[in-house]
Amino acid sequence: MSNIGLILFCDERDDNKRNLFKNILAIIKRLVSSKLSDDAVKKAELYDELNIFIIRLPYRVSELKKPSRFKMRRLKKIIKKLCSDYSIERCFFPANLPDVPDIGLCIRNPFLGHFLYKALLVNILKMISEKKGKDIRELGVAILHGNEQNILYLYMKILSTISKFLTIITHEKELIEKIADDIFEETGLAVRVTDNVISGMEDAQVVVNLTDLCNFNLTKKIKSDASVINYGSINTDKIKFSGTIINDVDIILPKRFEEMMGKDIYKFYKRLELAEIILLNKLKIGTCTTCDNVDYSVIEELERQFESDGFSLVPVFV
């Protein structure tokens, strides 16, 4: 069983809604007691082996800017007691918190959604193909490669099962051609490898960017109407994309999860962050910020879990 705590704070406007007397009482209560109100902790039993505890601290975010030593001691005492009472192994502050208190038991949320965004490439391609009214196997996909060999190999292997037309645009043509040969022997898909951006993108309907496009030395400006799934940087005046550019995704969580966690959690955590927290801890993958050391089976399992548990992507216009 894994128990994770997610910290929330009081709304900055709450004090404005209460009268002065009630505000004074609330301040005094915080000074003399570390006990939280009965509704401050909400337990969401998402899976048999994973619980999420939604914890609302009796502080506003603004109060944590240069907190006094007394306030820090009180905060540490509250969090330590909570973790002990509810057997919470890991506790996270919101990632967008300006100043994170130095509390060993509770850290800034490391699950920012970057890994899940990369892992959901196939799901994003499926969404694009549906919007375009095309079979996903008929989509022309071009991958602009940077320096990450592992993620490129993972994508080539994954896409080899669903794509007929795959092009890799890279500075390391000879090295990637060897990887393409291995993919061909494993799957039968002939992957085109080129160092020419213009010809490589010519028939692409979807471009998967893994690099900084400024790294490609283009002698002339080009236009592309391809949809772009961007994992790098496309800040260049050499390529003009007229199609949809996807820089991240928004997630629809299973309705039962949303009901258990409540709506207030979205004031402090993005849905993509929550999905990554839930799925990576459910599968015991741990904290992942890149795909550098991730096995193909991990991505495959994460994709399956995403769909089978009722997560979905918010549609984008392409």
Coordinates of N, CA, C and O in Angstrom, one line a residue, residues 115-116 119-120 123 275-276 279-280 283 285 297-307:
F115 N 7.1 13.7 -18.2 CA 7.3 12.3 -18.6 C 6.0 11.7 -19.2 O 6.1 11.1 -20.2
L116 N 4.9 12.0 -18.6 CA 3.6 11.5 -19.1 C 3.3 12.0 -20.5 O 2.9 11.3 -21.4
A119 N 5.3 10.0 -22.8 CA 4.9 8.7 -22.8 C 3.6 8.5 -23.6 O 3.3 7.4 -24.1
L120 N 2.8 9.6 -23.8 CA 1.5 9.5 -24.4 C 1.6 9.8 -25.9 O 0.6 10.2 -26.5
N123 N -1.1 8.0 -28.0 CA -2.4 8.5 -27.7 C -2.7 9.9 -28.4 O -3.7 10.1 -28.9
A275 N -2.4 13.2 -13.0 CA -2.4 12.0 -13.8 C -1.1 11.3 -13.6 O -1.0 10.1 -13.5
E276 N 0.0 12.1 -13.7 CA 1.4 11.5 -13.6 C 1.6 11.0 -12.2 O 2.2 9.9 -12.0
L279 N -0.6 7.7 -11.9 CA -0.2 6.5 -12.8 C 1.2 6.0 -12.5 O 1.4 4.8 -12.4
L280 N 2.1 7.0 -12.3 CA 3.5 6.5 -12.0 C 3.6 5.8 -10.7 O 4.4 4.9 -10.5
L283 N 1.9 2.3 -10.9 CA 2.7 1.3 -11.6 C 4.1 1.2 -10.9 O 4.9 0.4 -11.4
I285 N 6.6 3.2 -10.9 CA 7.7 3.6 -11.8 C 8.6 4.6 -11.0 O 9.8 4.7 -11.3
S297 N 8.9 -1.4 -22.4 CA 7.7 -2.0 -21.7 C 7.1 -1.1 -20.7 O 5.9 -1.1 -20.5
V298 N 7.9 -0.1 -20.1 CA 7.3 0.8 -19.2 C 6.4 1.8 -19.9 O 5.3 2.1 -19.4
I299 N 6.8 2.3 -21.1 CA 6.0 3.2 -21.9 C 4.7 2.5 -22.3 O 3.6 3.0 -22.2
E300 N 4.8 1.2 -22.7 CA 3.7 0.4 -23.2 C 2.7 0.2 -22.1 O 1.5 0.3 -22.2
E301 N 3.2 -0.1 -20.9 CA 2.4 -0.4 -19.7 C 1.6 0.9 -19.3 O 0.4 0.9 -19.0
L302 N 2.3 2.0 -19.3 CA 1.8 3.3 -18.9 C 0.6 3.7 -19.9 O -0.4 4.2 -19.5
E303 N 0.9 3.5 -21.2 CA -0.1 3.8 -22.2 C -1.4 2.9 -22.0 O -2.5 3.5 -22.0
R304 N -1.2 1.6 -21.7 CA -2.3 0.8 -21.5 C -3.1 1.2 -20.2 O -4.3 1.2 -20.2
Q305 N -2.4 1.5 -19.1 CA -3.0 1.8 -17.9 C -3.8 3.1 -18.1 O -4.9 3.3 -17.5
F306 N -3.3 4.1 -18.8 CA -3.9 5.3 -19.1 C -5.3 5.1 -19.7 O -6.3 5.7 -19.2
E307 N -5.4 4.3 -20.7 CA -6.7 4.0 -21.4 C -7.6 3.1 -20.6 O -8.8 3.4 -20.5

